Amino acid sequence: MKDGDAIRSDGGLPAASRTALRGPAVRRLLALRAGKKLTAVHVRVAADALGVSERTVRRWLAAVQSDETAAANPGARSQIDARFTVTPEVRGLLALWKGNVRAVHRELVLRAARQSPPTDAPSLTTLHRAIRRDLTPGERAGLAGGERAARKHDVFLARPRGWRNQLWETDHMQAPMLVDVEGKPRRPWITWFTDCSTNAITGVAVTPVHPSRESVLAALRSAVLREDPYGPFGGLPEKVRVDRGKDFLSRTVTAAFDLLEVTVEDLPAYTPHLKGTVEGLNRAVESMFLAALPGYARQPRPGKRPSRPKDEVLLSFEDFTARLLAWTRWWNTEHRPEPLRGRTPLQAWQDDPTPLRDVPAADLWTFTLEDAGTRTLTTRGLRFRRRDYVGAWMTGQAGIQVRIRFMPHHDHRIEVYHAATGRYLGPADLTDQATEEQVSAVRRARSARARRLKKDLEASQRERYAAATQPEAPQRLGVLTTAQAEAELAQAAGTNLSDLALPDLIPLAAPPAGWRTPASLAALTTPGPPVRYPYGRDGASAPDGRDGRAAPPTPDEDGDSP
């Protein structure tokens, strides 16, 4: 082992010393190989001495064959071949193939083979190494899954906590569960306001179907009022954050915020991280409350095709609303969020000495109604949206000017105020209101008609094409006989009003004598005395003269020209 001892080194040397010994050790191995005395033992001893693997040592020896300078600094990258880096072409391919590196490598190999002359493509390992080195985890996730996936790797700054009612956040959330709404399973929507300083839920409203501006106004009233059963949370905030929802930015809601002197901060679209308090609440209510309720839509199901059990009993809408409000009280009074450092939202609210701005319930109700303008009270009541509304207070008030306010989508009642003084006069209810049975029957008839129309439209647009096993033009299937085609065209012509029109059924009257009528039009008119048309004072409708120019104006009865 004399040759092996020549390259042996102390394994306890620091890493820097072992790196300095790489050059002499590799040159010694090269000398042994030149003398045909290099064995596997020599490579193993060198690898142990230098703190690397045997494969690394053999790769160093192979690199010397293409670059002699590699013997001076083994392990350094060769100066002949430049290091492969991620180019814009590779980034585009990663986005095209949704981050599939193997598919990108196949594309690079094909493109390299089509070059003239053909070039060498990077190996799959080299491509993986370059992507890990040159692209951040956020960039790799974004090229594979888009901006939303890339945002998970971003770092967000935490806003400093201010004082209570300094800032509220609001949002709609569709609950991932089914509830029984008049015998039909539906996914309810939750609209709530939350205080960013104390994490308290100040107001909440639940709707069985899609929310609207009425949901926002109802949640806003419950958030501002501090009377029972709303609790101590409430008052007017200084600012409210919204996320470009058309309900939150509607004319009625923005007018209510203006009257209450509340600033609305409209956040850019698709930026949930800018209102993290309410977004965190949306996630918390699902994992802490909704997941344990019957009808939860994301519950793991057995079987290959998960579906709801046939014997599953859903909560009624009333029961779901009651449970949600109870959970809201638990959140405000017992739950201890981590940002509050062991305190409940109620304790954080009570520890804050910031004064509150309260609004009387009657004024708040007025401010959160939509304004429909002024009307005149008649003996039939008030006419609003082509329907009549009456109230007991209208007796002896016919003829006064009033202002109508109403809650959106609540067509059964309106609120009436004096137009001059703004004094509240009273409510007015819809006259001749249909019963619940009649309304249900109308809704069933409308649903049946919509289903029939949808079925007819789908049948008319259904087309079939032949399956192709080779490149060819699409071949439409379905043949008609001549009689069938003529019958269908005749039926379509019978329903087209433009085809049924008969413009020449009543011939046109003869034009005035002073008009220059084309021969083709004169043949379609009936003979008779010419019709004298009154001319406008501006001469716009005057007929042309004999020479084709406008005729002179006709004098008035007193002899003066107009």
PDB file of C-alpha atoms in Angstrom, residues 30-133:
ATOM      1  CA  LEU A  30      -3.382  10.731 -12.712  1.00  0.00           C
ATOM      2  CA  ALA A  31       0.245   9.671 -12.396  1.00  0.00           C
ATOM      3  CA  LEU A  32      -0.832   6.260 -11.128  1.00  0.00           C
ATOM      4  CA  ARG A  33      -3.267   5.905 -14.005  1.00  0.00           C
ATOM      5  CA  ALA A  34      -0.574   6.894 -16.505  1.00  0.00           C
ATOM      6  CA  GLY A  35       1.654   4.165 -15.087  1.00  0.00           C
ATOM      7  CA  LYS A  36      -1.251   1.696 -15.151  1.00  0.00           C
ATOM      8  CA  LYS A  37      -1.012   1.294 -11.373  1.00  0.00           C
ATOM      9  CA  LEU A  38      -4.366   2.927 -10.428  1.00  0.00           C
ATOM     10  CA  THR A  39      -6.699   0.574  -8.584  1.00  0.00           C
ATOM     11  CA  ALA A  40     -10.046   0.876  -6.855  1.00  0.00           C
ATOM     12  CA  VAL A  41      -8.219   0.989  -3.526  1.00  0.00           C
ATOM     13  CA  HIS A  42      -6.458   4.188  -4.541  1.00  0.00           C
ATOM     14  CA  VAL A  43      -9.782   5.828  -5.452  1.00  0.00           C
ATOM     15  CA  ARG A  44     -11.394   4.712  -2.188  1.00  0.00           C
ATOM     16  CA  VAL A  45      -8.512   6.014  -0.075  1.00  0.00           C
ATOM     17  CA  ALA A  46      -8.551   9.357  -1.918  1.00  0.00           C
ATOM     18  CA  ALA A  47     -12.298   9.714  -1.452  1.00  0.00           C
ATOM     19  CA  ASP A  48     -12.029   9.030   2.285  1.00  0.00           C
ATOM     20  CA  ALA A  49      -9.157  11.474   2.640  1.00  0.00           C
ATOM     21  CA  LEU A  50     -10.885  14.273   0.738  1.00  0.00           C
ATOM     22  CA  GLY A  51     -14.312  13.722   2.305  1.00  0.00           C
ATOM     23  CA  VAL A  52     -16.147  12.986  -0.978  1.00  0.00           C
ATOM     24  CA  SER A  53     -17.606   9.921  -2.646  1.00  0.00           C
ATOM     25  CA  GLU A  54     -15.725   7.585  -4.985  1.00  0.00           C
ATOM     26  CA  ARG A  55     -18.041   8.618  -7.811  1.00  0.00           C
ATOM     27  CA  THR A  56     -16.962  12.239  -7.344  1.00  0.00           C
ATOM     28  CA  VAL A  57     -13.291  11.313  -7.564  1.00  0.00           C
ATOM     29  CA  ARG A  58     -13.875   9.353 -10.763  1.00  0.00           C
ATOM     30  CA  ARG A  59     -15.802  12.313 -12.220  1.00  0.00           C
ATOM     31  CA  TRP A  60     -12.830  14.583 -11.460  1.00  0.00           C
ATOM     32  CA  LEU A  61     -10.492  12.214 -13.262  1.00  0.00           C
ATOM     33  CA  ALA A  62     -12.836  12.074 -16.267  1.00  0.00           C
ATOM     34  CA  ALA A  63     -13.047  15.882 -16.400  1.00  0.00           C
ATOM     35  CA  VAL A  64      -9.274  16.144 -16.875  1.00  0.00           C
ATOM     36  CA  GLN A  65      -9.558  14.350 -20.244  1.00  0.00           C
ATOM     37  CA  SER A  66     -11.592  17.257 -21.718  1.00  0.00           C
ATOM     38  CA  ASP A  67      -9.996  20.090 -19.739  1.00  0.00           C
ATOM     39  CA  GLU A  68      -6.452  19.763 -18.405  1.00  0.00           C
ATOM     40  CA  THR A  69      -6.913  22.816 -16.192  1.00  0.00           C
ATOM     41  CA  ALA A  70      -9.445  20.852 -14.142  1.00  0.00           C
ATOM     42  CA  ALA A  71      -6.573  19.002 -12.446  1.00  0.00           C
ATOM     43  CA  ALA A  72      -5.461  22.229 -10.731  1.00  0.00           C
ATOM     44  CA  ASN A  73      -8.841  22.808  -9.092  1.00  0.00           C
ATOM     45  CA  PRO A  74     -10.904  19.612  -8.989  1.00  0.00           C
ATOM     46  CA  GLY A  75     -14.619  20.120  -8.395  1.00  0.00           C
ATOM     47  CA  ALA A  76     -14.670  23.546 -10.015  1.00  0.00           C
ATOM     48  CA  ARG A  77     -16.873  23.933 -13.057  1.00  0.00           C
ATOM     49  CA  SER A  78     -15.119  23.411 -16.362  1.00  0.00           C
ATOM     50  CA  GLN A  79     -14.258  26.494 -18.349  1.00  0.00           C
ATOM     51  CA  ILE A  80     -15.096  24.778 -21.620  1.00  0.00           C
ATOM     52  CA  ASP A  81     -18.820  24.121 -21.037  1.00  0.00           C
ATOM     53  CA  ALA A  82     -20.829  27.046 -19.627  1.00  0.00           C
ATOM     54  CA  ARG A  83     -23.305  26.314 -16.863  1.00  0.00           C
ATOM     55  CA  PHE A  84     -26.871  25.778 -18.076  1.00  0.00           C
ATOM     56  CA  THR A  85     -29.281  28.437 -16.803  1.00  0.00           C
ATOM     57  CA  VAL A  86     -33.025  28.926 -17.035  1.00  0.00           C
ATOM     58  CA  THR A  87     -33.727  31.104 -20.078  1.00  0.00           C
ATOM     59  CA  PRO A  88     -36.964  32.887 -21.026  1.00  0.00           C
ATOM     60  CA  GLU A  89     -37.595  29.991 -23.399  1.00  0.00           C
ATOM     61  CA  VAL A  90     -37.474  27.514 -20.516  1.00  0.00           C
ATOM     62  CA  ARG A  91     -39.743  29.736 -18.410  1.00  0.00           C
ATOM     63  CA  GLY A  92     -42.262  29.860 -21.239  1.00  0.00           C
ATOM     64  CA  LEU A  93     -42.194  26.085 -21.607  1.00  0.00           C
ATOM     65  CA  LEU A  94     -42.657  25.649 -17.859  1.00  0.00           C
ATOM     66  CA  ALA A  95     -45.743  27.852 -18.004  1.00  0.00           C
ATOM     67  CA  LEU A  96     -47.015  25.986 -21.081  1.00  0.00           C
ATOM     68  CA  TRP A  97     -46.588  22.556 -19.494  1.00  0.00           C
ATOM     69  CA  LYS A  98     -47.806  23.677 -16.025  1.00  0.00           C
ATOM     70  CA  GLY A  99     -44.447  23.053 -14.341  1.00  0.00           C
ATOM     71  CA  ASN A 100     -43.921  19.563 -15.803  1.00  0.00           C
ATOM     72  CA  VAL A 101     -40.094  19.445 -16.048  1.00  0.00           C
ATOM     73  CA  ARG A 102     -40.006  16.149 -17.940  1.00  0.00           C
ATOM     74  CA  ALA A 103     -42.313  17.537 -20.634  1.00  0.00           C
ATOM     75  CA  VAL A 104     -40.133  20.646 -20.886  1.00  0.00           C
ATOM     76  CA  HIS A 105     -37.056  18.432 -21.290  1.00  0.00           C
ATOM     77  CA  ARG A 106     -38.707  16.499 -24.142  1.00  0.00           C
ATOM     78  CA  GLU A 107     -39.513  19.800 -25.847  1.00  0.00           C
ATOM     79  CA  LEU A 108     -35.926  21.025 -25.481  1.00  0.00           C
ATOM     80  CA  VAL A 109     -34.592  17.762 -26.934  1.00  0.00           C
ATOM     81  CA  LEU A 110     -36.895  18.049 -29.948  1.00  0.00           C
ATOM     82  CA  ARG A 111     -35.948  21.669 -30.544  1.00  0.00           C
ATOM     83  CA  ALA A 112     -32.232  20.886 -30.252  1.00  0.00           C
ATOM     84  CA  ALA A 113     -32.610  18.057 -32.801  1.00  0.00           C
ATOM     85  CA  ARG A 114     -34.326  20.403 -35.287  1.00  0.00           C
ATOM     86  CA  GLN A 115     -31.442  22.880 -35.170  1.00  0.00           C
ATOM     87  CA  SER A 116     -29.020  23.041 -38.096  1.00  0.00           C
ATOM     88  CA  PRO A 117     -26.564  21.716 -37.137  1.00  0.00           C
ATOM     89  CA  PRO A 118     -28.128  19.759 -34.244  1.00  0.00           C
ATOM     90  CA  THR A 119     -27.128  20.940 -30.775  1.00  0.00           C
ATOM     91  CA  ASP A 120     -26.950  19.198 -27.432  1.00  0.00           C
ATOM     92  CA  ALA A 121     -29.864  19.589 -25.046  1.00  0.00           C
ATOM     93  CA  PRO A 122     -29.322  19.619 -21.264  1.00  0.00           C
ATOM     94  CA  SER A 123     -29.931  16.408 -19.425  1.00  0.00           C
ATOM     95  CA  LEU A 124     -32.993  15.991 -17.250  1.00  0.00           C
ATOM     96  CA  THR A 125     -30.859  16.156 -14.096  1.00  0.00           C
ATOM     97  CA  THR A 126     -29.187  19.359 -15.280  1.00  0.00           C
ATOM     98  CA  LEU A 127     -32.562  20.886 -16.067  1.00  0.00           C
ATOM     99  CA  HIS A 128     -33.907  19.998 -12.618  1.00  0.00           C
ATOM    100  CA  ARG A 129     -30.792  21.456 -10.993  1.00  0.00           C
ATOM    101  CA  ALA A 130     -31.019  24.702 -12.982  1.00  0.00           C
ATOM    102  CA  ILE A 131     -34.709  25.160 -12.170  1.00  0.00           C
ATOM    103  CA  ARG A 132     -34.102  24.652  -8.454  1.00  0.00           C
ATOM    104  CA  ARG A 133     -31.145  27.043  -8.555  1.00  0.00           C
TER     105      ARG A 133
END
